[in-house]
XYZ file of C-alpha atoms in Angstrom:
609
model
C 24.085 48.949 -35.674
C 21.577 50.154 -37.967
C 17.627 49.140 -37.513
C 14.987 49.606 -40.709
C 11.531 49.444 -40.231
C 9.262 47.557 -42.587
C 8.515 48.386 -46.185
C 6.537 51.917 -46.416
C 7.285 53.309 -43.436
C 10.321 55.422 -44.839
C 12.395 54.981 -41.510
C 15.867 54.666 -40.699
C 17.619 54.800 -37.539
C 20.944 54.464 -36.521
C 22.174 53.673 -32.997
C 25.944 53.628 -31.764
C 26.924 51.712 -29.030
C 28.466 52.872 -25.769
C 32.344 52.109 -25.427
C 32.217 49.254 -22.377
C 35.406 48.162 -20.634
C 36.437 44.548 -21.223
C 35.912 41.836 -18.425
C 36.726 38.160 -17.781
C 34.035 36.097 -17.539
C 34.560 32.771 -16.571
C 32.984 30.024 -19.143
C 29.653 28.446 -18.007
C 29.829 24.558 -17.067
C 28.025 22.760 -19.547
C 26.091 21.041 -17.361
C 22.755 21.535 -15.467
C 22.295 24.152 -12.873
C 22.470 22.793 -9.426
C 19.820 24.469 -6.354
C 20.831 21.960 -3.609
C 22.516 23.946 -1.106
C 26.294 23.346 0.065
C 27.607 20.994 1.619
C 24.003 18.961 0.946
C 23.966 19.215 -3.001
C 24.901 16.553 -5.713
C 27.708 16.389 -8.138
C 27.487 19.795 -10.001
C 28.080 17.182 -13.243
C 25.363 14.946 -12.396
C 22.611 17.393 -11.315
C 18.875 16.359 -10.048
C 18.037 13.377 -12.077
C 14.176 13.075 -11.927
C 11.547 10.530 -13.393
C 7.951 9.282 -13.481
C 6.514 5.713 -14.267
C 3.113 4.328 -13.746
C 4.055 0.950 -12.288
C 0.796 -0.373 -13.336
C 0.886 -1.898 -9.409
C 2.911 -2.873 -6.691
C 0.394 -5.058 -4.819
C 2.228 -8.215 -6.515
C 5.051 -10.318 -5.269
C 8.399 -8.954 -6.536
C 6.879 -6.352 -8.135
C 8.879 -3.335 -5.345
C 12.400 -4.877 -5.994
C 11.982 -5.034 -9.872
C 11.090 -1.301 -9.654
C 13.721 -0.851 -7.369
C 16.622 -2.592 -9.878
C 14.573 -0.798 -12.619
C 15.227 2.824 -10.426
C 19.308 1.874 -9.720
C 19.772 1.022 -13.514
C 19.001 4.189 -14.696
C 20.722 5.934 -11.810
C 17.499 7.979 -10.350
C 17.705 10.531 -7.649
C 14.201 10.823 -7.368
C 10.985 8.714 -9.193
C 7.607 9.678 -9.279
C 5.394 6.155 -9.239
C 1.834 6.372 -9.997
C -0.778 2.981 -9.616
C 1.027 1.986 -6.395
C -2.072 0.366 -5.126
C -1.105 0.305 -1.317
C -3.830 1.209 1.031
C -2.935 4.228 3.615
C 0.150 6.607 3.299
C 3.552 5.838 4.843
C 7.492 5.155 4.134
C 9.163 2.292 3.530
C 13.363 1.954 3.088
C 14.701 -0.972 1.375
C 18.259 -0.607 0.880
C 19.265 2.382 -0.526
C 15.850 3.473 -1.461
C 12.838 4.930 0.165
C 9.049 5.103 -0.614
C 6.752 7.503 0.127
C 3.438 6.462 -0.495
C -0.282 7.558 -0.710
C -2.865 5.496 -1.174
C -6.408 5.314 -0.515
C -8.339 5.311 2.819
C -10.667 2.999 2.695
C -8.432 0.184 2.708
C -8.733 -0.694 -1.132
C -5.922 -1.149 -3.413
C -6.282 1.012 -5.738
C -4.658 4.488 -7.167
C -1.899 5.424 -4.989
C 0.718 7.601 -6.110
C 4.529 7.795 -4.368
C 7.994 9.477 -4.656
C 11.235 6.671 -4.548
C 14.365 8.401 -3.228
C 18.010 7.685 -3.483
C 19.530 7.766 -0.048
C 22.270 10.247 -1.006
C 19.258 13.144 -1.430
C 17.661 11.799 1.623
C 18.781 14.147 4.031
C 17.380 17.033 1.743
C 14.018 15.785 1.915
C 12.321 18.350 4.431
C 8.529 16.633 4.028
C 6.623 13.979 2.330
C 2.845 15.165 2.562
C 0.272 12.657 1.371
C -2.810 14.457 -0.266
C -5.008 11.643 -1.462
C -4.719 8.164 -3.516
C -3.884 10.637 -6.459
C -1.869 13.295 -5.112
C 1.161 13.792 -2.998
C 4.450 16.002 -2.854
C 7.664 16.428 -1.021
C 9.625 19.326 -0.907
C 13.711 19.140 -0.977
C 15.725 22.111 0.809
C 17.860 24.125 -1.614
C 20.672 26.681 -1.570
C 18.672 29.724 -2.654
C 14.992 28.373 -2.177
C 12.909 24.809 -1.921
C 12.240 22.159 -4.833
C 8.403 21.222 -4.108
C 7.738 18.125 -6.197
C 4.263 17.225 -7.043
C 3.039 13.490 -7.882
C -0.331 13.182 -9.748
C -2.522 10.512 -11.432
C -5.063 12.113 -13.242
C -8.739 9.878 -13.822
C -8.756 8.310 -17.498
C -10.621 9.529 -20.548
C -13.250 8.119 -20.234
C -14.376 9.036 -16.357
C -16.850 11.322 -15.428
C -16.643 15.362 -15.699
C -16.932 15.545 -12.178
C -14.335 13.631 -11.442
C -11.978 14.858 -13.381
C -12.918 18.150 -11.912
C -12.843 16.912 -8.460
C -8.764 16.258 -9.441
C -8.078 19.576 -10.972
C -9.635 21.534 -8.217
C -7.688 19.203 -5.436
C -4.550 20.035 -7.158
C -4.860 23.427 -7.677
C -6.071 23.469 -3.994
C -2.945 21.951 -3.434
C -0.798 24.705 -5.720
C -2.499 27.777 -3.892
C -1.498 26.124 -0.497
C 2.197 26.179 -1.352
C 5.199 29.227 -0.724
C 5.351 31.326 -3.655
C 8.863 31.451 -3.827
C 9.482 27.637 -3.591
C 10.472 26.333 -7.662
C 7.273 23.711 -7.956
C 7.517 21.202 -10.673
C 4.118 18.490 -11.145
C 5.110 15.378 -12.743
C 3.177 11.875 -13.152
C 0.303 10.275 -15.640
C -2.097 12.280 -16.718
C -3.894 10.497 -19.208
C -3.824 13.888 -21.387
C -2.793 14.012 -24.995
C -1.113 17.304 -25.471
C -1.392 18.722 -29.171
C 0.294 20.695 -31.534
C -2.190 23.308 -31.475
C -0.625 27.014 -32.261
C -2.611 28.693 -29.690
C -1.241 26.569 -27.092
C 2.205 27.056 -28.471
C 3.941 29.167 -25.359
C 2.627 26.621 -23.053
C 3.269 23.301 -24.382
C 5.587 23.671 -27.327
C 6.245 22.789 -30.925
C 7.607 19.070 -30.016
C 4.183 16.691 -28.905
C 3.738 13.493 -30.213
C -0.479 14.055 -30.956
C -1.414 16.485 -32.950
C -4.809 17.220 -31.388
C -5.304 17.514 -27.598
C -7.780 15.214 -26.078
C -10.361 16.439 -22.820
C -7.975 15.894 -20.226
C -4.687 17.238 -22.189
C -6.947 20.560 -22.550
C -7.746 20.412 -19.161
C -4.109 20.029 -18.283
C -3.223 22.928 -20.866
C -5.629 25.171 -18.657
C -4.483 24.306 -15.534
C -0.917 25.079 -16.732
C -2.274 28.434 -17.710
C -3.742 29.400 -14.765
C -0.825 28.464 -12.826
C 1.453 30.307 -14.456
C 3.464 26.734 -15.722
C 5.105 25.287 -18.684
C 4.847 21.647 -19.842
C 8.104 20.831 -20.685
C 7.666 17.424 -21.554
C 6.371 18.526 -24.679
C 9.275 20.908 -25.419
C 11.937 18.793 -26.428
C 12.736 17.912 -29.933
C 13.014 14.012 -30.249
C 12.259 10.986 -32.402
C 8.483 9.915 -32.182
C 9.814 6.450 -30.799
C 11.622 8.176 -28.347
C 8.166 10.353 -27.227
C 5.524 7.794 -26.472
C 4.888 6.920 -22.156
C 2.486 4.490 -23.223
C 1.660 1.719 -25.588
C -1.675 -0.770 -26.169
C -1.398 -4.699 -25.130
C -1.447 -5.229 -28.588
C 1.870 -2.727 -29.559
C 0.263 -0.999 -32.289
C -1.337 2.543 -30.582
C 1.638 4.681 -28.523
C 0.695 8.304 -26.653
C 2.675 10.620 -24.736
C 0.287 10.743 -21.789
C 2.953 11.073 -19.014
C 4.304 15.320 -18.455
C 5.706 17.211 -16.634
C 4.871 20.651 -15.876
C 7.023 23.658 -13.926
C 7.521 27.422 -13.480
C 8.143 29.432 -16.654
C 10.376 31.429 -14.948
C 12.479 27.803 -13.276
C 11.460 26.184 -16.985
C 15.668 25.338 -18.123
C 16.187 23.422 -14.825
C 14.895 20.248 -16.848
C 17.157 18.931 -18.859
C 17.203 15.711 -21.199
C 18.290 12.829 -19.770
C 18.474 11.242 -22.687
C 21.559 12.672 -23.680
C 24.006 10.780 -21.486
C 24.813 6.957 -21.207
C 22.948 5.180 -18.398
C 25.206 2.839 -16.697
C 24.055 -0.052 -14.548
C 24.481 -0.846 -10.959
C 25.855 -3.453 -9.630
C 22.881 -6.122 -8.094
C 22.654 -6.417 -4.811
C 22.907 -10.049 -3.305
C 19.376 -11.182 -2.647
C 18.116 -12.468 0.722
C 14.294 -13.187 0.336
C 12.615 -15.668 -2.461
C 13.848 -13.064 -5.073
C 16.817 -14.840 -6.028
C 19.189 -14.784 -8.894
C 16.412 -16.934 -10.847
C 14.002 -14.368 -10.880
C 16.335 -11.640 -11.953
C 17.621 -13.348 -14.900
C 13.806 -14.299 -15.802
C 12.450 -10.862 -15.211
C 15.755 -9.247 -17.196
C 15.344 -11.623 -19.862
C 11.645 -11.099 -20.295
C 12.320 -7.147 -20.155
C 14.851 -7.526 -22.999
C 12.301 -8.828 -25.128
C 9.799 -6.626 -24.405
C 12.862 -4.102 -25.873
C 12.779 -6.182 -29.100
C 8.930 -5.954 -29.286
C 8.673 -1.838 -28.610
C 11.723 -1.823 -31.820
C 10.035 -4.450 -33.864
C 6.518 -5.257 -32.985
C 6.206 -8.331 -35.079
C 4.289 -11.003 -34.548
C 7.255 -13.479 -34.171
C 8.846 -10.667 -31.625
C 5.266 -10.382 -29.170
C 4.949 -14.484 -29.449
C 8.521 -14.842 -28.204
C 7.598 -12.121 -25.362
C 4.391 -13.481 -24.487
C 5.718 -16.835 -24.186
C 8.847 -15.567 -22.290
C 6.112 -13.641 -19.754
C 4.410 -16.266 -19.004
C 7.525 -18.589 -18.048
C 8.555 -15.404 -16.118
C 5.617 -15.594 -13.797
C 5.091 -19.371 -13.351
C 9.065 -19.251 -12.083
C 8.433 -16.349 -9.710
C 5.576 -18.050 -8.213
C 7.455 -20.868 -7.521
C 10.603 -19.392 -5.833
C 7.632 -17.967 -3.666
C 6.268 -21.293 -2.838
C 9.631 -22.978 -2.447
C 10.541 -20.390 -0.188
C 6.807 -20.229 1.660
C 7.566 -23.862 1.977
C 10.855 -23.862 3.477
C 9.339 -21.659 6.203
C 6.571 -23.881 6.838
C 9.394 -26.695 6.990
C 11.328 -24.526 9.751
C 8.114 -24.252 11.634
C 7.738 -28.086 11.901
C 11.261 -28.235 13.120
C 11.036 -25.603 15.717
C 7.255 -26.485 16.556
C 8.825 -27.381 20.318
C 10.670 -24.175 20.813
C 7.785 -21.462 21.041
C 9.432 -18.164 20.286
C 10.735 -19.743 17.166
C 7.875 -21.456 16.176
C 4.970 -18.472 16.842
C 7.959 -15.506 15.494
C 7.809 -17.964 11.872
C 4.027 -18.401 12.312
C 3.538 -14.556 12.595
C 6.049 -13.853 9.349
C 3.155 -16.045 7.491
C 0.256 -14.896 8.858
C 0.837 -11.076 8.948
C 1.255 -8.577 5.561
C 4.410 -7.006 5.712
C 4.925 -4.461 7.900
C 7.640 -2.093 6.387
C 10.381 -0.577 9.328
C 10.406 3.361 9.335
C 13.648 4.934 10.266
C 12.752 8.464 9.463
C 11.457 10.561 11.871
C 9.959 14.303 11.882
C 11.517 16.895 14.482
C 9.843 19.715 16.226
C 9.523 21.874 13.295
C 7.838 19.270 11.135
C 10.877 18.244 8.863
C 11.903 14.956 7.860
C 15.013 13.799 9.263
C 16.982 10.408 8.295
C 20.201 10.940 9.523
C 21.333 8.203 13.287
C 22.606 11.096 15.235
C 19.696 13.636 14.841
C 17.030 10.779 15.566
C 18.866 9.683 18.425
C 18.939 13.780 19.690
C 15.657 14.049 19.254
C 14.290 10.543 20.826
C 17.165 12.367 24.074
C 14.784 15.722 23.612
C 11.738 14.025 23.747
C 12.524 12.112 26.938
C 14.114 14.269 28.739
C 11.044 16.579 28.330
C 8.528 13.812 29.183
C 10.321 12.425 32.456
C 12.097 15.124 33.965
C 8.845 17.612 33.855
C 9.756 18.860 37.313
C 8.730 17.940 41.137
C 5.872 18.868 42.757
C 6.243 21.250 45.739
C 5.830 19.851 49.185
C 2.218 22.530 49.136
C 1.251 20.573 46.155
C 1.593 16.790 48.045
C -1.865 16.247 50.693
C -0.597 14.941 53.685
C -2.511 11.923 54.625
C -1.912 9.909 58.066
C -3.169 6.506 58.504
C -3.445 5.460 61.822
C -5.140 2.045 62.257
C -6.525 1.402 58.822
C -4.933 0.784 55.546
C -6.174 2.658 52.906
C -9.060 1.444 50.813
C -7.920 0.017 47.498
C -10.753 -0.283 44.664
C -10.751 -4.088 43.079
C -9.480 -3.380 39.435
C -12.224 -3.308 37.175
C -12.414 -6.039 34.265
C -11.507 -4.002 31.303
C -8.197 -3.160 33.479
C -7.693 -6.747 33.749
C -7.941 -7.288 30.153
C -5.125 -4.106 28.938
C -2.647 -5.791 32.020
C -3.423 -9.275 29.951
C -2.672 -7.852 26.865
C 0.232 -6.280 27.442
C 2.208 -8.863 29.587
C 5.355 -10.375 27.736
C 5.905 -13.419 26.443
C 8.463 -16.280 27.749
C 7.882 -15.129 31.556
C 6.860 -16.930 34.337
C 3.175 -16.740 35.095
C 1.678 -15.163 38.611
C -0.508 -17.651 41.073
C -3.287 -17.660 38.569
C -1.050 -19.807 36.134
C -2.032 -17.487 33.268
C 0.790 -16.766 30.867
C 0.659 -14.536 27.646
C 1.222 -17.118 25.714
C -2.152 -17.804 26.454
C -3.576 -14.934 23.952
C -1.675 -15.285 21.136
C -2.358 -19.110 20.833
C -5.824 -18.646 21.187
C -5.539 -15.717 18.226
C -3.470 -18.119 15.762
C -6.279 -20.756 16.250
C -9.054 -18.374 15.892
C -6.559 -16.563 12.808
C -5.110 -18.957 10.929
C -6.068 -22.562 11.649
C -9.542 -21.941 12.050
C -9.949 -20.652 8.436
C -8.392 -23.027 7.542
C -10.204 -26.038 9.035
C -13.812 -24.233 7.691
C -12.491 -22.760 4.396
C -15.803 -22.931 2.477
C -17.796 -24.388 5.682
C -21.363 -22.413 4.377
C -21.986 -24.674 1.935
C -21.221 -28.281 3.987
C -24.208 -30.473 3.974
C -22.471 -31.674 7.288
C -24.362 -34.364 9.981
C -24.035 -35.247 13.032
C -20.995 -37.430 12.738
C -19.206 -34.365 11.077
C -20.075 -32.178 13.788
C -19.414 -34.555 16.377
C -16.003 -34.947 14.421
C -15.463 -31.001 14.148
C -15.991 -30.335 17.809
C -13.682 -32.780 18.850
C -10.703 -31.644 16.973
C -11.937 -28.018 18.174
C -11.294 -29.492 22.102
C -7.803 -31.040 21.515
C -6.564 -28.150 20.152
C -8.354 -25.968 23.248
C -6.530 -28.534 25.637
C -3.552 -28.618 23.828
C -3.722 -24.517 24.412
C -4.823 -24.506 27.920
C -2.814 -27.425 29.373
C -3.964 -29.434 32.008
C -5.501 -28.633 35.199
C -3.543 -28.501 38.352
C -5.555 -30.228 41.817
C -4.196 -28.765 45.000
C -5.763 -31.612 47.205
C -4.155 -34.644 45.169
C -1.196 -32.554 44.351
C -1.768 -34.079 39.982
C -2.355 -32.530 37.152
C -6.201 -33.712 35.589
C -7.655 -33.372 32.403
C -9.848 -30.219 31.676
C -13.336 -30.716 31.121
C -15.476 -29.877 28.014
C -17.306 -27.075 30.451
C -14.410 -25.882 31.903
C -12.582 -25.263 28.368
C -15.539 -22.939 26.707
C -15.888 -21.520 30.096
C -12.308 -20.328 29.280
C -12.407 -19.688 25.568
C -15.176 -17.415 25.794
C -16.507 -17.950 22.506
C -18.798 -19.716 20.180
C -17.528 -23.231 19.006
C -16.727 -24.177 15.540
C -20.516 -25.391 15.157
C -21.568 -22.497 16.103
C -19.380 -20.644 13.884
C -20.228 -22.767 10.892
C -23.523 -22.633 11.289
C -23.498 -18.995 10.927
C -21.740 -18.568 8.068
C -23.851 -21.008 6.487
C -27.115 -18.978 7.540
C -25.080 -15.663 6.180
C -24.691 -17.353 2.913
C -28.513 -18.616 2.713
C -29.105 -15.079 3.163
C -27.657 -14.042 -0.016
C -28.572 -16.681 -1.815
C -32.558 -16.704 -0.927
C -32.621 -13.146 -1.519
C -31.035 -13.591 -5.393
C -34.262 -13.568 -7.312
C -33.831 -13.916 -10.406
C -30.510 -15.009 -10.471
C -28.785 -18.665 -11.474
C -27.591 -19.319 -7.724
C -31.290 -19.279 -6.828
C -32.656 -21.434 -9.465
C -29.878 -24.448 -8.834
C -31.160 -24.233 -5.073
C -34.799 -24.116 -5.187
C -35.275 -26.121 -8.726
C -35.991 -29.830 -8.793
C -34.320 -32.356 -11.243
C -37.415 -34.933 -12.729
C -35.529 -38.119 -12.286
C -35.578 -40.891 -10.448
C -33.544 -41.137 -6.750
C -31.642 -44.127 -6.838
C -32.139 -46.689 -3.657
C -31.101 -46.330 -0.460
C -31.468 -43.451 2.095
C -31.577 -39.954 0.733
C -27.826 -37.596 1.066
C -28.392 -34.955 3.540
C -29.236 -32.096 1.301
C -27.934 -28.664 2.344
C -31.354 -27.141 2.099
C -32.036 -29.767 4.953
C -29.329 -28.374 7.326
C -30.458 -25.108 6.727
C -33.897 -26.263 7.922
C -32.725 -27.813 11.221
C -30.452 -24.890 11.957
C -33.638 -22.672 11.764
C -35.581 -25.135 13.843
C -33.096 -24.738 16.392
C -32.989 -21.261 16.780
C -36.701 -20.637 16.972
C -40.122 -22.398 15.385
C -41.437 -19.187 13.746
C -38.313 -18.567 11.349
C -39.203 -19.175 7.904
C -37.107 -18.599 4.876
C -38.765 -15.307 3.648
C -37.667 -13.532 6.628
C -34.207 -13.364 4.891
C -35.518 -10.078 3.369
C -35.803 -8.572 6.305
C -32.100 -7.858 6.796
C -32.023 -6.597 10.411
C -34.064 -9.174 11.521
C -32.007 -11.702 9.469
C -28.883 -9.746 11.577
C -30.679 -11.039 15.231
C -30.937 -14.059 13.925
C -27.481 -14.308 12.574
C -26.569 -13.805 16.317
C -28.809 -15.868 17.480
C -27.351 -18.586 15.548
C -23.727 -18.098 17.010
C -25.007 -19.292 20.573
C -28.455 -20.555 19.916
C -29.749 -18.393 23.243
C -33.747 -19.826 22.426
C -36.128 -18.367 19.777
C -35.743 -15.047 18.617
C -38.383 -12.715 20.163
């Protein structure tokens, strides 16, 4: 082999090559490289197959199974979700899938980011650690070292500096905190346009779909820097149709806004996975309201949506939108149809009780997903029956047999002619023995029953609401109070049955006394009345503002004959002149003293001081 330098500088060498003895090597597979250790890994064929998808949300109804169908079609070991929109963190396994989610902590839906794994990688998942509402990560054991998967949602364009540097520093945080010698890959929506700009070149490649990177896709091409990382997602040379994650309600502007990023040194683990036929999985039969009508609405809708991405005519998006819109009306009414068939079996069962209050709670409470994974002494994740059962054995066995005292350790006490003194239980004692007694058992000498509680919590829950929905702004009299309170008492005595009379040996109606004495709580008047106050408040204090004018104007016209309409203004008067004769309307900007007065109204105790 002979080498020449370049032009003028009047070099040649020549190298011979050492004489090497001949070897078999065996012919690489052609397809990916497999890290999932043995007896644990997948097909050697088949490999890791990974995605990401902003799901836009999955706060709606069927909006979990169609990502679920959407996950089996294309055959997904792992997807990253981003836009989950459910509040806290958590797992949830429907099927053969499972969720792990992270959401936000303050209870509002929004954000969220989640990993959805097939069941037959389940068992490698070692730990699902939610970060925040934007960042989580689960690591998956391997052969020779740990896959550490990284979810992220990055803030839009157009959001602050700061918080777009509040993200980056949380997920390099996050990067620093992991093992060195796990392979780390970060995948998800970033919301960054990632150019064709030369400088960038050994980072992001010569394949992007922009030409110029936007604020966050340079802030992403830094962060890749620092981090010694590649974005591969940018690497791969493909038709512009084929690059876009993202396209405008109206079709016509597409980005590639969705990456992922891993180790230059782990950077030919990805592979395309474009390059092989997706098959289809067979659909599951359906038990809930998602029935075969939905699917064939939702597929039908999605193959249109197909047509419009190919051809985004207008004929094509009318057809879509048109097809959308039938797709929605029918899924809310399977939902209703199917909401009503369980209010149905509630009417039929409204005699048995545990029937009746099991279908009541189904209604009344948000779904509460099951978890059957469970974390072991050393913090990993473990799914499989047998090693949850072990460790439920371990766990027991440590908590009840922790040993007998020693007969030094026991006081000897003698009682001679006294028992020993006993303290009376103490009220909040009585209340956690209440609370936790069973249902459908008999009741003690007292003739209270746990059914008791959970009647009382489905009026105050559910039928309450419902009986006052939009109660502050009645103009009610006294005839609808009188009305109000009544149906308020039947239900009470409906709850708390009659009253049993030792000396006649008869059951006797309870009294209007004795039932608040037992519900311990303001009436429905009194509840009305302050909401109605609350929403005076707001509305007094709204200066300025429309709801103000329409409640303090006056329309110049004649009243027609007869006795004026009670005039909500009016009840809001007589509510204040029942709670005391110094409250005016301008003490509404006084907010803490509006507060006592609030209470004040819920048992109208006398004037407030």
């Amino acid at each position: 082999m002979v080498w020449t330098g370049p032009p003028g500088w009047g070099l040649s060498v020549g190298l011979t090559p050492r004489p090497r003895k001949k070897t078999l090597v065996k012919k690489p597979s052609n397809g990916p490289r497999n890290f999932i250790g043995h007896g644990k890994r997948l097909d050697l064929e088949t490999g890791l197959r990974l995605g990401t998808w902003n799901i836009r949300t999955l706060n709606k109804p069927g909006a979990f199974k169609y990502v679920i169908d959407a996950n089996n079609s294309y055959k997904l070991d792992i997807l990253a979700l981003q836009e989950v929109r459910w509040p806290d963190s958590g797992n949830i396994k429907l099927g053969s899938t499972t969720l792990f989610y992270s959401g936000t902590n303050n209870g509002r839906c929004e954000n969220g980011v989640g990993f959805m794994i097939n069941e037959k990688i389940l068992h490698n998942t070692k730990s699902s650690t939610p970060v925040n509402d934007r960042i989580c990560y689960i690591k998956i054991s391997g052969r020779l070292f740990d896959l550490i998967l990284i979810n992220c949602y990055s803030p839009t364009e157009d959001k602050a500096d700061d918080i777009k540097e509040k993200f980056y520093d949380e997920l390099e945080t996050v990067m620093n905190n992991l093992p060195t010698h796990s392979l780390k890959m970060i995948v998800g929506d970033f919301n960054a346009k990632i150019g064709r700009e030369n400088i960038y070149r050994p980072i992001i490649g010569p394949d992007s779909l922009n030409e110029i990177s936007n604020d966050n896709g340079t802030r992403l091409i830094h962060f890749a820097t620092s981090q010694d990382l590649t974005i591969s997602s940018t690497y791969f040379p493909r038709k512009d149709i084929h690059k876009y994650t993202w396209v405008s309600p109206n079709g016509r502007v597409h980005n590639q806004i969705d990456h992922i990023l891993i180790n230059k040194r782990h950077a030919k683990v990805v592979t395309n996975s474009a390059r092989e036929h997706l098959g289809v999985e067979k659909r599951k039969k359906q038990k809930n309201w998602f029935n075969n009508v939905c699917k064939e609405a939702v597929d039908k809708r999605n193959e249109l949506r197909k047509k419009v991405l190919q051809n985004p005519s207008t004929s094509e998006s009318d057809r879509y939108e048109a097809q959308r819109k039938i797709t929605n009306k029918i899924i809310r009414r399977e939902k209703r149809l199917y909401e009503k068939k369980m209010i149905e079996d509630m009417e039929i069962n409204r005699f048995n009780p545990k029937v009746f209050f099991n279908l009541s709670g189904n209604i009344k409470k948000s779904y509460k997903p099951l978890t059957k994974i469970l974390t072991n002494k050393s913090g990993n994740l473990i799914t499989e029956e047998k090693q949850i059962v072990n460790e439920f054995k371990d766990f027991f066995e440590k908590l009840l047999n922790n040993g007998q005292p020693d007969d030094n350790e026991i006081e000897e006490i003698d009682y001679y002619t006294v028992k020993p003194e006993i303290e009376e239980p103490t009220q909040n004692e009585i209340d956690v023995v209440i609370d936790g007694l069973k249902i459908n058992k008999v009741s003690g000498n007292d003739g209270v029953v746990a059914e008791l509680t959970s009647k009382i919590l489905l009026y105050n829950s559910s039928l309450r609401p419902i009986v006052t929905y939009a109660c502050e702004t009645w103009s009610i009299t006294k005839g609808d109070e009188r009305k109000l309170i009544i149906f308020e008492r039947k239900v009470l005595r409906n709850i708390y049955g009659p009253r049993f009379n030792q000396e006649t040996n008869t059951y006797e109606r309870r009294t209007n006394d004795e039932l608040q004495k037992l519900y311990k709580r303001p009436n429905i008047l009194a509840f009305i009345r302050n909401k109605r106050l609350e929403w005076f408040g707001h509305t007094w204090r709204a200066d300025g503002l429309l709801i103000k004018k329409v409640l303090v104007e006056k329309i110049n016209k004649t009243r027609p004959l007869g006795r004026p309409r009670t005039r909500w203004i009016d009840v809001i008067t007589r509510d204040l002149k029942e709670i005391g004769q110094n409250v005016t309307f301008e003490l509404t900007y006084n907010r803490e003293r509006w507060r006592d007065l609030l209470k004040a109204a819920m048992v109208l105790n006398g004037p407030v001081s």
